[in-house]
Coordinates of C-alpha atoms in Angstrom, one line a residue:
M25 CA 9.3 2.2 41.6
S26 CA 12.8 1.1 40.5
A27 CA 15.3 -0.3 42.9
A28 CA 17.6 2.6 41.8
L29 CA 15.9 4.5 44.6
S30 CA 16.8 3.2 48.1
G31 CA 13.3 3.8 49.6
A32 CA 10.1 5.8 49.6
V33 CA 10.7 9.3 48.3
D34 CA 8.8 12.3 50.0
L35 CA 9.3 15.5 48.0
S36 CA 7.6 17.7 50.7
A37 CA 10.8 18.3 52.6
L38 CA 12.7 19.7 49.6
K39 CA 9.6 21.5 48.4
A40 CA 9.4 23.4 51.8
R41 CA 13.0 24.3 51.7
A42 CA 12.7 25.5 48.1
D43 CA 9.8 27.7 49.1
A44 CA 12.0 29.3 51.7
V45 CA 14.9 30.2 49.3
R46 CA 12.9 30.6 46.1
Q47 CA 13.7 34.3 45.8
Q48 CA 17.5 33.6 45.7
P49 CA 18.9 33.8 42.1
A50 CA 19.6 30.4 40.7
T51 CA 23.1 30.0 39.2
P52 CA 24.2 27.2 37.0
P53 CA 26.1 24.5 39.0
P54 CA 29.8 24.2 38.3
G55 CA 30.6 22.1 35.3
A56 CA 27.0 22.2 34.1
P57 CA 26.4 22.1 30.3
P58 CA 25.4 25.4 28.9
Q59 CA 21.7 26.2 28.2
G60 CA 22.4 25.9 24.5
A61 CA 23.2 22.2 24.9
P62 CA 21.4 19.7 22.7
G63 CA 17.8 19.6 23.7
G64 CA 17.5 23.4 24.1
A65 CA 14.5 24.5 26.1
N66 CA 13.7 20.9 26.9
V67 CA 16.9 20.6 29.0
I68 CA 17.0 22.7 32.2
E69 CA 19.5 23.0 35.0
V70 CA 17.9 22.5 38.4
T71 CA 19.1 23.6 41.8
E72 CA 17.6 23.2 45.3
S73 CA 16.1 26.6 45.0
S74 CA 14.4 26.0 41.6
F75 CA 13.4 22.4 42.3
Q76 CA 9.8 23.1 43.2
A77 CA 9.0 25.2 40.1
D78 CA 11.2 23.4 37.6
V79 CA 10.5 19.8 38.7
V80 CA 7.5 19.4 41.1
E81 CA 5.2 22.0 39.6
R82 CA 6.2 21.3 36.0
S83 CA 5.5 17.6 36.5
L84 CA 1.8 18.4 37.1
Q85 CA 1.6 19.1 33.3
Q86 CA 4.3 17.0 31.7
L87 CA 6.8 14.3 32.5
V88 CA 10.0 15.5 34.1
V89 CA 13.1 13.3 33.9
V90 CA 15.7 14.1 36.5
D91 CA 19.3 13.3 35.7
L92 CA 21.5 13.2 38.8
W93 CA 25.0 13.7 37.6
A94 CA 28.5 15.1 38.6
D95 CA 31.4 16.4 36.6
W96 CA 33.7 13.7 37.9
C97 CA 31.4 10.9 36.9
G98 CA 32.5 9.0 33.8
P99 CA 29.3 7.2 33.1
C100 CA 27.4 10.5 33.5
K101 CA 29.3 11.9 30.5
Q102 CA 28.1 8.9 28.4
L103 CA 24.5 9.1 29.6
S104 CA 23.8 12.8 29.8
P105 CA 24.3 13.6 26.0
V106 CA 21.9 10.8 25.1
L107 CA 19.2 12.1 27.4
E108 CA 19.8 15.7 26.2
R109 CA 19.4 14.6 22.5
L110 CA 16.3 12.6 23.2
A111 CA 14.8 15.5 25.1
G112 CA 15.4 17.7 22.2
Q113 CA 13.6 15.3 19.9
A114 CA 10.6 14.9 22.2
G115 CA 8.7 17.9 21.1
G116 CA 8.0 19.0 24.7
A117 CA 6.5 15.7 25.7
W118 CA 9.0 15.6 28.5
V119 CA 11.7 17.8 30.0
L120 CA 15.1 16.8 31.2
A121 CA 16.0 18.3 34.6
K122 CA 19.8 18.1 35.2
V123 CA 21.0 18.1 38.8
D124 CA 24.7 18.4 39.8
V125 CA 24.7 16.3 42.9
D126 CA 27.9 18.1 44.2
A127 CA 26.3 21.5 44.1
N128 CA 22.9 20.2 45.2
P129 CA 23.5 17.3 47.6
R130 CA 20.0 17.6 49.3
I131 CA 18.3 16.6 46.0
A132 CA 20.4 13.5 45.7
Q133 CA 19.7 12.7 49.4
L134 CA 16.0 13.2 48.8
F135 CA 16.0 10.6 46.1
G136 CA 18.1 8.2 48.1
A137 CA 20.4 7.9 45.1
Q138 CA 23.0 5.2 46.0
S139 CA 25.1 5.9 42.9
I140 CA 25.3 8.2 39.9
P141 CA 24.2 8.5 37.2
T142 CA 20.6 8.0 38.6
V143 CA 17.6 9.0 36.5
V144 CA 14.2 9.6 38.1
A145 CA 10.9 10.1 36.3
I146 CA 8.6 12.6 38.0
A147 CA 4.9 12.9 37.2
G148 CA 2.1 14.5 39.1
G149 CA 4.5 15.8 41.7
Q150 CA 5.9 12.3 42.6
P151 CA 8.6 9.9 41.4
V152 CA 7.1 7.2 39.2
D153 CA 10.1 5.2 38.1
A154 CA 13.9 5.4 38.0
F155 CA 17.1 3.6 36.8
A156 CA 20.7 3.8 37.7
G157 CA 23.8 3.6 35.5
A158 CA 24.4 4.5 31.8
L159 CA 21.9 2.3 30.0
P160 CA 22.2 1.7 26.2
E161 CA 20.1 4.1 24.2
P162 CA 17.6 1.5 22.9
E163 CA 16.8 0.6 26.5
I164 CA 16.4 4.3 27.5
K165 CA 14.0 4.8 24.6
K166 CA 11.9 1.8 25.6
W167 CA 11.8 3.1 29.2
L168 CA 10.6 6.5 28.0
N169 CA 8.0 5.0 25.7
A170 CA 6.6 2.9 28.5
L171 CA 6.4 6.0 30.7
L172 CA 4.7 8.2 28.1
D173 CA 2.2 5.5 27.3
A174 CA 1.3 4.9 31.0
L175 CA 1.0 8.7 31.6
K176 CA -0.6 9.9 28.4
D177 CA -4.1 10.0 30.0
K178 CA -2.9 11.7 33.2
L179 CA -0.7 14.6 32.1
P180 CA -2.0 17.2 29.6
G181 CA 1.4 17.9 28.2
I182 CA 2.0 14.4 26.8
R183 CA -1.5 13.4 25.5
D184 CA -0.3 13.7 21.9
A185 CA 3.3 12.5 22.5
Q186 CA 4.7 10.3 19.8
P187 CA 6.6 7.2 20.8
V188 CA 10.4 7.4 20.7
E189 CA 11.7 5.5 17.7
V190 CA 13.6 2.5 18.9
E191 CA 16.1 0.9 16.6
E192 CA 16.6 -2.7 17.3
P193 CA 20.2 -3.8 17.5
E194 CA 21.4 -5.9 14.5
D195 CA 21.4 -9.6 15.0
P196 CA 24.9 -10.8 14.1
R197 CA 23.4 -14.2 12.9
F198 CA 21.3 -12.4 10.3
T199 CA 24.2 -10.1 9.4
E200 CA 26.3 -13.1 8.7
A201 CA 23.6 -14.6 6.5
E202 CA 22.9 -11.4 4.6
E203 CA 26.6 -10.8 3.9
A204 CA 26.9 -14.3 2.4
F205 CA 23.8 -13.7 0.3
E206 CA 25.1 -10.3 -1.0
K207 CA 28.3 -12.1 -2.0
G208 CA 26.3 -14.7 -3.9
D209 CA 27.4 -17.5 -1.6
Y210 CA 23.9 -19.0 -1.4
A211 CA 25.1 -22.2 0.2
E212 CA 26.6 -20.4 3.2
A213 CA 23.6 -18.0 3.4
E214 CA 21.2 -21.1 3.5
A215 CA 23.4 -22.7 6.2
A216 CA 23.4 -19.5 8.3
Y217 CA 19.6 -19.3 8.2
K218 CA 19.2 -23.0 9.0
R219 CA 21.4 -22.4 12.1
I220 CA 19.0 -19.8 13.2
L221 CA 16.0 -22.0 12.6
D222 CA 17.7 -24.9 14.5
V223 CA 17.6 -22.7 17.6
E224 CA 14.4 -20.8 16.8
P225 CA 12.1 -23.0 14.6
A226 CA 9.4 -20.4 14.7
N227 CA 11.5 -17.4 13.5
E228 CA 9.4 -16.1 10.6
Q229 CA 12.1 -13.7 9.4
A230 CA 14.6 -16.6 9.0
K231 CA 12.0 -18.8 7.3
A232 CA 11.2 -16.1 4.7
A233 CA 14.8 -15.3 4.1
L234 CA 15.6 -19.0 3.6
T235 CA 12.9 -19.3 1.0
Q236 CA 14.4 -16.2 -0.8
V237 CA 17.9 -17.7 -0.7
R238 CA 16.8 -21.0 -2.1
F239 CA 14.9 -19.4 -4.9
A240 CA 17.9 -17.1 -5.7
A241 CA 20.2 -20.1 -6.0
R242 CA 17.8 -21.8 -8.4
A243 CA 17.1 -18.6 -10.4
E244 CA 20.8 -18.0 -10.9
V245 CA 21.2 -21.3 -12.8
A246 CA 17.7 -21.2 -14.4
D247 CA 17.8 -22.5 -18.0
P248 CA 15.7 -20.4 -20.5
S249 CA 15.3 -23.5 -22.6
A250 CA 13.3 -25.1 -19.8
V251 CA 10.2 -23.2 -20.9
A252 CA 10.4 -24.7 -24.4
R253 CA 11.0 -28.1 -23.0
A254 CA 8.1 -27.8 -20.5
D255 CA 5.7 -26.6 -23.3
A256 CA 6.8 -29.5 -25.6
D257 CA 6.4 -32.2 -22.9
P258 CA 3.8 -31.4 -20.2
S259 CA 4.6 -34.7 -18.4
D260 CA 8.3 -33.6 -17.8
L261 CA 7.9 -32.5 -14.1
A262 CA 11.5 -31.3 -13.8
A263 CA 11.1 -29.1 -16.8
Q264 CA 7.8 -27.7 -15.5
L265 CA 9.4 -26.7 -12.1
A266 CA 12.5 -25.2 -13.8
A267 CA 10.3 -23.3 -16.3
A268 CA 8.2 -21.9 -13.4
D269 CA 11.4 -20.7 -11.6
F270 CA 12.6 -19.0 -14.8
E271 CA 9.2 -17.3 -15.3
V272 CA 9.1 -15.9 -11.8
A273 CA 12.7 -14.7 -12.2
Q274 CA 11.5 -12.9 -15.4
N275 CA 8.6 -11.4 -13.4
K276 CA 6.1 -13.6 -15.4
V277 CA 4.5 -14.6 -12.1
E278 CA 1.0 -15.4 -13.3
D279 CA 2.5 -17.6 -16.1
A280 CA 4.5 -19.5 -13.5
F281 CA 1.6 -20.0 -11.2
G282 CA -0.7 -21.1 -14.0
R283 CA 1.8 -23.6 -15.3
L284 CA 2.2 -25.3 -12.0
I285 CA -1.5 -25.3 -11.3
G286 CA -2.1 -26.9 -14.7
T287 CA 0.5 -29.5 -13.9
I288 CA -1.2 -30.3 -10.5
R289 CA -4.5 -30.9 -12.4
R290 CA -2.7 -33.5 -14.5
T291 CA -0.8 -35.4 -11.8
F292 CA -1.5 -37.6 -8.8
G293 CA 0.3 -38.9 -5.7
E294 CA 3.9 -38.0 -5.1
D295 CA 4.2 -36.1 -8.4
R296 CA 1.3 -33.9 -7.5
N297 CA 2.6 -33.3 -4.0
R298 CA 6.1 -32.4 -5.4
V299 CA 4.6 -29.7 -7.7
R300 CA 2.3 -28.4 -5.0
E301 CA 5.2 -27.9 -2.6
H302 CA 7.2 -26.1 -5.2
L303 CA 4.2 -23.8 -6.0
V304 CA 3.7 -23.0 -2.3
S305 CA 7.4 -22.1 -2.0
L306 CA 7.0 -19.6 -4.8
F307 CA 3.9 -18.1 -3.0
E308 CA 6.2 -17.4 -0.1
L309 CA 8.4 -15.1 -2.2
F310 CA 5.5 -12.6 -2.3
D311 CA 3.3 -10.6 0.1
A312 CA 0.4 -12.7 1.2
A313 CA -1.9 -9.9 0.1
D314 CA -0.6 -9.9 -3.5
E315 CA -3.6 -10.5 -5.7
R316 CA -1.7 -12.9 -7.9
V317 CA -1.0 -15.1 -4.9
A318 CA -4.5 -14.9 -3.7
K319 CA -5.9 -15.9 -7.1
A320 CA -3.4 -18.7 -7.5
R321 CA -4.3 -20.1 -4.0
R322 CA -7.9 -20.2 -5.0
D323 CA -7.0 -22.0 -8.3
L324 CA -4.8 -24.4 -6.3
A325 CA -7.6 -25.3 -4.0
S326 CA -9.9 -25.9 -7.0
A327 CA -7.3 -28.1 -8.6
L328 CA -6.7 -30.2 -5.5
F329 CA -10.4 -30.6 -4.5

């Protein structure tokens, strides 16, 4: 269990006390959000007297996430609305149990909470994980997904729970490159993607984007007359490559692939390798499952061997 809890947690003491006072009417703690808060029925206010029913017994069927908060706690005001909203989107897979530690100090003592906000996950009548502090929303979502996945075969209420959608934060390096590309500054976009690959040579997203940028730069200056020149002189490699780029830009993909494969059949050595590399770079502009690419790869293999 997380280091957010100071030691082993035994719920039996609080359960016994809750049994003794269970008949007392439960009143919302001072400063507690209203029942109509985001999350609706999936957000409940818990007191020492309602703890056994609302947390312990409920956790035998579904995950209960206990939010230890206080009205004077600044980070709590950042965290609680996020938890409430996520609970409302959970479709009943888990319930948020909010505990005002000022009104219910015994619950905070039970969990050994050293600071607030502290969030404790309860399943099967026992704590299973916890964290302290106002975590960013993506981290909370990942935490919830891990819990739901680990408990889906143990609690009836979450067997069909769907993972919480986690939005990955934008990478500023890609943002810089994409902005340059959108402005038509292909040189800067290429340089930005190269900087990413210098640090992460295996970054497939950057590799694919770099291929797109390089083609866009060539396509922007593609000369329509290159097709006529290439058809008139099959030995003009520069014209063949330029014509293929123009044809791809015009969505005449099969014509471009066929042109370069034909050129490969007629050439040898460095010339053949130059055309092959250009053709492979065009393949990378498309989904690998594209039938046009699959056929051209087969034709390329036949031309080479």
